mmCIF file of C-alpha atoms in Angstrom:
data_model
loop_
_atom_site.group_PDB
_atom_site.id
_atom_site.type_symbol
_atom_site.label_atom_id
_atom_site.label_comp_id
_atom_site.label_asym_id
_atom_site.label_seq_id
_atom_site.Cartn_x
_atom_site.Cartn_y
_atom_site.Cartn_z
ATOM 1 C CA MET A 1 56.217 -40.600 50.728
ATOM 2 C CA LYS A 2 55.754 -39.505 47.142
ATOM 3 C CA GLU A 3 58.091 -42.276 46.047
ATOM 4 C CA LYS A 4 55.925 -44.910 47.774
ATOM 5 C CA LEU A 5 52.826 -43.712 45.959
ATOM 6 C CA GLN A 6 54.733 -43.625 42.676
ATOM 7 C CA TYR A 7 55.944 -47.206 43.195
ATOM 8 C CA LEU A 8 52.376 -48.290 43.939
ATOM 9 C CA SER A 9 51.072 -46.535 40.822
ATOM 10 C CA ASP A 10 53.756 -48.135 38.626
ATOM 11 C CA ALA A 11 53.003 -51.588 40.050
ATOM 12 C CA CYS A 12 49.270 -51.168 39.390
ATOM 13 C CA LYS A 13 49.909 -50.113 35.795
ATOM 14 C CA LYS A 14 52.206 -53.091 35.206
ATOM 15 C CA HIS A 15 49.665 -55.465 36.734
ATOM 16 C CA SER A 16 46.906 -54.038 34.519
ATOM 17 C CA GLU A 17 49.050 -54.539 31.416
ATOM 18 C CA LYS A 18 49.720 -58.187 32.291
ATOM 19 C CA THR A 19 46.058 -58.801 33.103
ATOM 20 C CA ARG A 20 45.006 -57.289 29.778
ATOM 21 C CA MET A 21 47.570 -59.428 27.953
ATOM 22 C CA SER A 22 46.366 -62.600 29.685
ATOM 23 C CA SER A 23 42.710 -61.812 28.949
ATOM 24 C CA MET A 24 43.581 -61.781 25.232
ATOM 25 C CA GLY A 25 45.060 -65.299 25.461
ATOM 26 C CA GLN A 26 48.676 -64.168 25.389
ATOM 27 C CA GLY A 27 49.612 -65.636 28.766
ATOM 28 C CA VAL A 28 52.126 -68.483 28.627
ATOM 29 C CA ASP A 29 50.327 -70.456 31.343
ATOM 30 C CA ARG A 30 47.281 -70.983 29.101
ATOM 31 C CA TYR A 31 49.380 -72.565 26.355
ATOM 32 C CA LEU A 32 51.189 -74.830 28.804
ATOM 33 C CA TYR A 33 47.894 -75.883 30.348
ATOM 34 C CA ALA A 34 46.486 -76.719 26.896
ATOM 35 C CA MET A 35 49.499 -78.952 26.187
ATOM 36 C CA PHE A 36 49.056 -80.636 29.563
ATOM 37 C CA CYS A 37 45.384 -81.358 28.798
ATOM 38 C CA ILE A 38 46.299 -82.854 25.405
ATOM 39 C CA TRP A 39 48.746 -85.256 27.044
ATOM 40 C CA LYS A 40 46.134 -86.291 29.621
ATOM 41 C CA ARG A 41 43.591 -86.877 26.872
ATOM 42 C CA TYR A 42 45.927 -89.150 24.927
ATOM 43 C CA LEU A 43 46.654 -91.121 28.100
ATOM 44 C CA GLN A 44 42.985 -91.447 28.988
ATOM 45 C CA ASP A 45 42.013 -92.579 25.483
ATOM 46 C CA TYR A 46 44.728 -95.214 25.500
ATOM 47 C CA GLU A 47 43.655 -96.564 28.891
ATOM 48 C CA GLU A 48 40.059 -96.812 27.703
ATOM 49 C CA GLU A 49 41.191 -98.654 24.591
ATOM 50 C CA GLN A 50 43.184 -101.134 26.660
ATOM 51 C CA GLN A 51 40.190 -101.813 28.874
ATOM 52 C CA GLN A 52 37.975 -102.474 25.869
ATOM 53 C CA GLN A 53 40.517 -104.902 24.422
ATOM 54 C CA GLN A 54 40.779 -106.781 27.719
ATOM 55 C CA HIS A 55 36.989 -107.041 28.086
ATOM 56 C CA PRO A 56 35.530 -107.613 24.597
ATOM 57 C CA VAL A 57 31.789 -107.831 24.058
ATOM 58 C CA GLU A 58 30.797 -111.510 24.111
ATOM 59 C CA GLU A 59 27.898 -113.067 22.250
ATOM 60 C CA GLY A 60 24.790 -113.267 24.336
ATOM 61 C CA SER A 61 26.085 -110.734 26.794
ATOM 62 C CA GLY A 62 24.202 -107.692 27.936
ATOM 63 C CA GLY A 63 25.944 -105.538 25.353
ATOM 64 C CA GLU A 64 25.005 -107.909 22.522
ATOM 65 C CA GLN A 65 21.413 -108.067 23.668
ATOM 66 C CA GLN A 66 21.293 -104.297 23.960
ATOM 67 C CA MET A 67 22.533 -103.935 20.376
ATOM 68 C CA GLU A 68 19.887 -106.343 19.140
ATOM 69 C CA ALA A 69 17.253 -104.453 21.120
ATOM 70 C CA VAL A 70 17.928 -101.263 19.221
ATOM 71 C CA GLY A 71 18.025 -103.080 15.873
ATOM 72 C CA LEU A 72 21.781 -103.218 15.289
ATOM 73 C CA SER A 73 23.748 -106.155 13.932
ATOM 74 C CA ARG A 74 27.290 -107.187 14.755
ATOM 75 C CA ASP A 75 28.635 -105.554 11.608
ATOM 76 C CA ASP A 76 27.113 -102.166 12.353
ATOM 77 C CA THR A 77 29.215 -99.260 13.562
ATOM 78 C CA ILE A 78 28.336 -97.161 16.572
ATOM 79 C CA VAL A 79 29.492 -93.555 16.731
ATOM 80 C CA VAL A 80 29.541 -92.282 20.274
ATOM 81 C CA GLN A 81 30.043 -88.650 21.231
ATOM 82 C CA MET A 82 32.377 -88.538 24.216
ATOM 83 C CA ASP A 83 31.186 -86.777 27.356
ATOM 84 C CA GLY A 84 33.055 -85.174 30.223
ATOM 85 C CA GLU A 85 36.368 -83.700 29.203
ATOM 86 C CA HIS A 86 35.691 -84.344 25.512
ATOM 87 C CA ASP A 87 32.601 -82.146 25.247
ATOM 88 C CA ASP A 88 34.629 -79.087 24.266
ATOM 89 C CA ASP A 89 35.638 -80.484 20.879
ATOM 90 C CA ASP A 90 34.217 -82.652 18.172
ATOM 91 C CA SER A 91 36.205 -85.814 18.962
ATOM 92 C CA THR A 92 34.319 -89.100 18.563
ATOM 93 C CA THR A 93 34.985 -92.707 19.415
ATOM 94 C CA VAL A 94 33.947 -95.326 16.869
ATOM 95 C CA VAL A 95 33.184 -98.703 18.412
ATOM 96 C CA GLY A 96 31.824 -101.703 16.530
ATOM 97 C CA THR A 97 32.416 -105.276 15.453
ATOM 98 C CA ASN A 98 33.476 -106.581 12.107
ATOM 99 C CA GLY A 99 33.684 -110.307 11.841
ATOM 100 C CA GLY A 100 34.004 -110.750 15.563
ATOM 101 C CA LYS A 101 36.918 -108.280 15.870
ATOM 102 C CA ASN A 102 36.663 -105.203 18.019
ATOM 103 C CA LEU A 103 37.317 -101.865 16.378
ATOM 104 C CA HIS A 104 38.353 -98.683 18.159
ATOM 105 C CA ALA A 105 39.647 -95.492 16.624
ATOM 106 C CA SER A 106 39.708 -91.846 17.606
ATOM 107 C CA GLY A 107 38.027 -89.546 15.159
ATOM 108 C CA SER A 108 39.885 -86.375 16.177
ATOM 109 C CA HIS A 109 43.379 -87.857 16.493
ATOM 110 C CA GLY A 110 43.450 -89.563 13.123
ATOM 111 C CA ASN A 111 46.777 -91.269 13.918
ATOM 112 C CA ASN A 112 47.260 -93.910 16.615
ATOM 113 C CA ASP A 113 51.046 -94.138 16.377
ATOM 114 C CA ILE A 114 51.301 -92.417 19.710
ATOM 115 C CA TYR A 115 49.597 -95.413 21.345
ATOM 116 C CA ASP A 116 52.331 -97.824 20.244
ATOM 117 C CA ASN A 117 54.448 -97.231 23.343
ATOM 118 C CA PHE A 118 52.321 -97.113 26.459
ATOM 119 C CA ASP A 119 55.327 -96.819 28.760
ATOM 120 C CA LEU A 120 56.377 -93.627 27.005
ATOM 121 C CA LEU A 121 52.851 -92.256 27.005
ATOM 122 C CA LYS A 122 52.193 -92.830 30.698
ATOM 123 C CA THR A 123 55.440 -91.106 31.647
ATOM 124 C CA VAL A 124 54.873 -87.499 32.648
ATOM 125 C CA PRO A 125 56.615 -85.176 30.138
ATOM 126 C CA GLU A 126 59.723 -83.488 31.488
ATOM 127 C CA LEU A 127 58.142 -80.078 30.970
ATOM 128 C CA PHE A 128 55.359 -80.896 33.419
ATOM 129 C CA ALA A 129 57.584 -82.893 35.778
ATOM 130 C CA ASP A 130 59.644 -79.793 36.495
ATOM 131 C CA SER A 131 59.140 -78.025 39.812
ATOM 132 C CA GLY A 132 58.474 -74.770 37.968
ATOM 133 C CA TRP A 133 55.227 -76.212 36.604
ATOM 134 C CA ASP A 134 54.063 -76.944 40.154
ATOM 135 C CA LYS A 135 54.904 -73.407 41.274
ATOM 136 C CA LEU A 136 53.119 -71.962 38.264
ATOM 137 C CA ASN A 137 49.949 -73.863 39.153
ATOM 138 C CA SER A 138 50.155 -73.116 42.868
ATOM 139 C CA THR A 139 48.446 -69.735 43.151
ATOM 140 C CA ILE A 140 48.796 -68.314 46.653
ATOM 141 C CA ILE A 141 46.530 -65.298 46.127
ATOM 142 C CA SER A 142 43.679 -65.569 43.652
ATOM 143 C CA THR A 143 41.337 -62.600 43.288
ATOM 144 C CA SER A 144 38.080 -61.888 41.517
ATOM 145 C CA ASN A 145 36.166 -58.640 41.127
ATOM 146 C CA CYS A 146 32.392 -58.281 41.200
ATOM 147 C CA GLY A 147 31.105 -55.467 39.034
ATOM 148 C CA ASN A 148 27.844 -55.026 40.943
ATOM 149 C CA PRO A 149 28.370 -52.328 43.613
ATOM 150 C CA SER A 150 24.935 -52.947 45.117
ATOM 151 C CA LEU A 151 26.077 -56.226 46.682
ATOM 152 C CA ARG A 152 27.371 -56.205 50.232
ATOM 153 C CA LEU A 153 29.955 -58.999 49.891
ATOM 154 C CA PHE A 154 31.273 -61.241 47.136
ATOM 155 C CA GLY A 155 32.923 -64.586 47.935
ATOM 156 C CA PHE A 156 35.656 -66.300 45.931
ATOM 157 C CA GLY A 157 37.275 -69.553 47.052
ATOM 158 C CA PRO A 158 40.995 -70.404 46.907
ATOM 159 C CA VAL A 159 42.284 -72.279 43.866
ATOM 160 C CA SER A 160 45.054 -74.073 45.781
ATOM 161 C CA ALA A 161 45.149 -75.774 49.159
ATOM 162 C CA ASN A 162 47.673 -73.342 50.627
ATOM 163 C CA GLY A 163 46.292 -70.177 49.075
ATOM 164 C CA PHE A 164 43.759 -67.419 49.595
ATOM 165 C CA GLY A 165 40.643 -66.646 47.613
ATOM 166 C CA ILE A 166 39.706 -62.962 47.628
ATOM 167 C CA GLY A 167 36.504 -61.488 46.277
ATOM 168 C CA TYR A 168 36.242 -57.711 46.269
ATOM 169 C CA ILE A 169 33.748 -55.057 45.186
ATOM 170 C CA LEU A 170 34.824 -51.538 44.216
ATOM 171 C CA LYS A 171 32.304 -48.933 45.359
ATOM 172 C CA ASP A 172 32.172 -45.146 45.171
ATOM 173 C CA ASP A 173 33.734 -44.476 48.562
ATOM 174 C CA SER A 174 34.819 -47.887 49.843
ATOM 175 C CA ILE A 175 36.081 -51.384 48.989
ATOM 176 C CA SER A 176 34.340 -54.555 50.206
ATOM 177 C CA ILE A 177 36.733 -57.505 50.582
ATOM 178 C CA CYS A 178 35.864 -61.115 51.423
ATOM 179 C CA ALA A 179 38.769 -63.572 51.897
ATOM 180 C CA SER A 180 38.743 -67.333 52.424
ATOM 181 C CA SER A 181 41.326 -70.112 52.771
ATOM 182 C CA LYS A 182 41.598 -73.736 53.833
ATOM 183 C CA HIS A 183 44.649 -73.866 56.046
ATOM 184 C CA ARG A 184 45.852 -70.268 56.335
ATOM 185 C CA GLN A 185 45.304 -67.500 58.887
ATOM 186 C CA THR A 186 42.578 -65.634 57.055
ATOM 187 C CA GLN A 187 41.738 -63.212 59.874
ATOM 188 C CA ARG A 188 45.381 -62.224 60.257
ATOM 189 C CA PHE A 189 45.625 -61.666 56.517
ATOM 190 C CA LEU A 190 42.577 -59.365 56.545
ATOM 191 C CA VAL A 191 43.927 -57.374 59.507
ATOM 192 C CA THR A 192 47.260 -56.900 57.732
ATOM 193 C CA LEU A 193 45.524 -55.903 54.500
ATOM 194 C CA ASN A 194 43.332 -53.404 56.338
ATOM 195 C CA SER A 195 46.334 -51.796 58.069
ATOM 196 C CA TYR A 196 48.134 -51.508 54.734
ATOM 197 C CA LEU A 197 45.170 -49.800 53.077
ATOM 198 C CA LEU A 198 44.889 -47.364 55.990
ATOM 199 C CA GLU A 199 48.607 -46.599 55.724
ATOM 200 C CA ILE A 200 48.308 -45.890 51.994
ATOM 201 C CA GLN A 201 45.303 -43.652 52.662
ATOM 202 C CA SER A 202 47.258 -41.709 55.303
ATOM 203 C CA ILE A 203 50.250 -41.279 52.979
ATOM 204 C CA TRP A 204 47.987 -40.102 50.169
ATOM 205 C CA LYS A 205 46.340 -37.490 52.413
ATOM 206 C CA GLN A 206 49.728 -36.186 53.566
ATOM 207 C CA VAL A 207 51.009 -35.924 50.008
ATOM 208 C CA GLU A 208 47.834 -34.161 48.865
ATOM 209 C CA THR A 209 48.118 -31.677 51.753
ATOM 210 C CA MET A 210 51.751 -30.957 50.892
ATOM 211 C CA ASN A 211 50.881 -30.458 47.230
ATOM 212 C CA LYS A 212 48.049 -28.086 48.164
ATOM 213 C CA LEU A 213 50.335 -26.006 50.409
ATOM 214 C CA GLN A 214 52.960 -25.845 47.693
ATOM 215 C CA ASP A 215 50.370 -24.665 45.167
ATOM 216 C CA GLU A 216 49.113 -21.975 47.552
ATOM 217 C CA LEU A 217 52.677 -20.809 48.266
ATOM 218 C CA ALA A 218 53.456 -20.661 44.553
ATOM 219 C CA LEU A 219 50.271 -18.630 43.964
ATOM 220 C CA LYS A 220 51.203 -16.139 46.703
ATOM 221 C CA ILE A 221 54.695 -15.726 45.259
ATOM 222 C CA ASP A 222 53.234 -15.111 41.812
ATOM 223 C CA ILE A 223 50.788 -12.492 43.120
ATOM 224 C CA SER A 224 53.537 -10.719 45.091
ATOM 225 C CA LYS A 225 55.751 -10.659 42.019
ATOM 226 C CA LYS A 226 53.009 -9.112 39.879
ATOM 227 C CA GLN A 227 52.272 -6.464 42.521
ATOM 228 C CA LYS A 228 55.938 -5.531 42.674
ATOM 229 C CA GLU A 229 56.101 -5.191 38.887
ATOM 230 C CA THR A 230 52.993 -2.965 38.956
ATOM 231 C CA GLU A 231 54.487 -0.671 41.610
ATOM 232 C CA GLU A 232 57.718 -0.343 39.645
ATOM 233 C CA GLU A 233 55.745 0.501 36.521
ATOM 234 C CA GLN A 234 53.806 3.235 38.309
ATOM 235 C CA ALA A 235 56.998 4.740 39.774
ATOM 236 C CA ARG A 236 58.574 5.330 36.373
ATOM 237 C CA PRO A 237 58.423 9.012 35.007
ATOM 238 C CA LYS A 238 55.892 9.569 32.247
ATOM 239 C CA HIS A 239 56.805 11.507 29.072
ATOM 240 C CA ASN A 240 54.634 14.553 28.153
ATOM 241 C CA ILE A 241 53.008 13.860 24.795
ATOM 242 C CA ASN A 242 52.583 17.627 24.073
ATOM 243 C CA ALA A 243 56.316 18.079 24.175
ATOM 244 C CA LEU A 244 56.722 15.440 21.500
ATOM 245 C CA LEU A 245 53.909 16.745 19.251
ATOM 246 C CA GLY A 246 54.774 20.459 19.478
ATOM 247 C CA GLY A 247 51.602 21.446 21.308
ATOM 248 C CA TYR A 248 49.201 19.957 18.758
ATOM 249 C CA GLY A 249 47.168 16.910 19.542
ATOM 250 C CA TYR A 250 47.090 13.785 17.432
ATOM 251 C CA PHE A 251 43.412 13.441 16.564
ATOM 252 C CA ASP A 252 41.693 14.068 19.942
ATOM 253 C CA MET A 253 44.877 13.825 21.950
ATOM 254 C CA GLY A 254 45.800 17.148 23.605
ATOM 255 C CA GLU A 255 42.504 18.817 22.717
ATOM 256 C CA GLU A 256 41.810 19.824 26.307
ATOM 257 C CA ASP A 257 45.178 21.586 26.519
ATOM 258 C CA ILE A 258 44.384 23.680 23.443
ATOM 259 C CA LYS A 259 40.970 24.686 24.791
ATOM 260 C CA SER A 260 42.501 25.810 28.057
ATOM 261 C CA ARG A 261 44.404 28.635 26.289
ATOM 262 C CA GLY A 262 41.220 30.712 25.902
ATOM 263 C CA GLN A 263 39.436 32.094 22.803
ATOM 264 C CA SER A 264 41.561 33.516 20.033
ATOM 265 C CA PRO A 265 40.505 36.952 18.610
ATOM 266 C CA GLU A 266 38.674 36.693 15.303
ATOM 267 C CA PRO A 267 40.174 38.344 12.255
ATOM 268 C CA PRO A 268 38.654 41.744 11.257
ATOM 269 C CA PHE A 269 36.901 40.417 8.189
ATOM 270 C CA LEU A 270 34.967 37.950 10.299
ATOM 271 C CA ASN A 271 33.763 40.584 12.811
ATOM 272 C CA ARG A 272 30.207 41.704 11.825
ATOM 273 C CA ALA A 273 30.503 44.976 13.741
ATOM 274 C CA ASN A 274 33.393 46.178 11.582
ATOM 275 C CA SER A 275 32.005 44.790 8.323
ATOM 276 C CA SER A 276 30.781 47.273 5.631
ATOM 277 C CA PHE A 277 28.383 44.737 4.150
ATOM 278 C CA SER A 278 25.118 43.551 5.556
ATOM 279 C CA VAL A 279 23.872 40.034 5.522
ATOM 280 C CA ARG A 280 21.338 40.854 2.822
ATOM 281 C CA GLU A 281 23.927 42.325 0.564
ATOM 282 C CA ILE A 282 26.122 39.268 0.686
ATOM 283 C CA GLY A 283 25.545 37.155 -2.343
ATOM 284 C CA LYS A 284 23.980 39.900 -4.530
ATOM 285 C CA ASN A 285 25.452 40.709 -7.916
ATOM 286 C CA TYR A 286 26.097 44.340 -8.798
ATOM 287 C CA ASP A 287 26.286 45.282 -12.449
#
């Protein structure tokens, strides 16, 4: 059971590392998608140019009258900012007439050599015609997290026709999950996910209980070992310090033993009863 939790922890760490790497723009799918968008833009610009060449602006037409209405002549140049997919860069399309000839050039491309061969341009590049590109862009499970725990549910739609979209909210003591799909068994998926989460919760509780019992057993063994060492220490014979110091204490050590011997008799010269001098006579000088 511990191995299952360890595998789950390792997988979560690896997933977090890849997510962090992708959020910094280091995912290979973003670069491939940018190249795919560039190819589509070249193809779209070329198709628009071909349509303009096939349907030139005629004199007296609505386009000519509209130019005259805004005060423009046939030799003026119109700079149009492209909308739609071109709003994320500063590419422009210059359209005008010069001596009755239509002009069209791309301001961001700068070089129109790529438009020389339309058959080559309209052919899907081999990199994006590979089946691996389709698998890379077919996301079966796409998830999104809502950072607001006060919400009850958070919806997130699938990004592919045969996939699931999962929106989840992490709360203090629970997880709110909302799944959706177009052609899949969403209810069955949620039931399976719920059973898996309950299984992981049960395994985690069992492992925590085992770890707690092991810690308590280790603590009891440690206490028993210390008690045994204390009993052995108390059973050892103690050395008499007076025997080592010859009956004299070291500083205050052994002082009680010396006092227990009783009072020693004072020398004769310290006994006042046997002294031939009085207290008054002590300290006087006799000539």
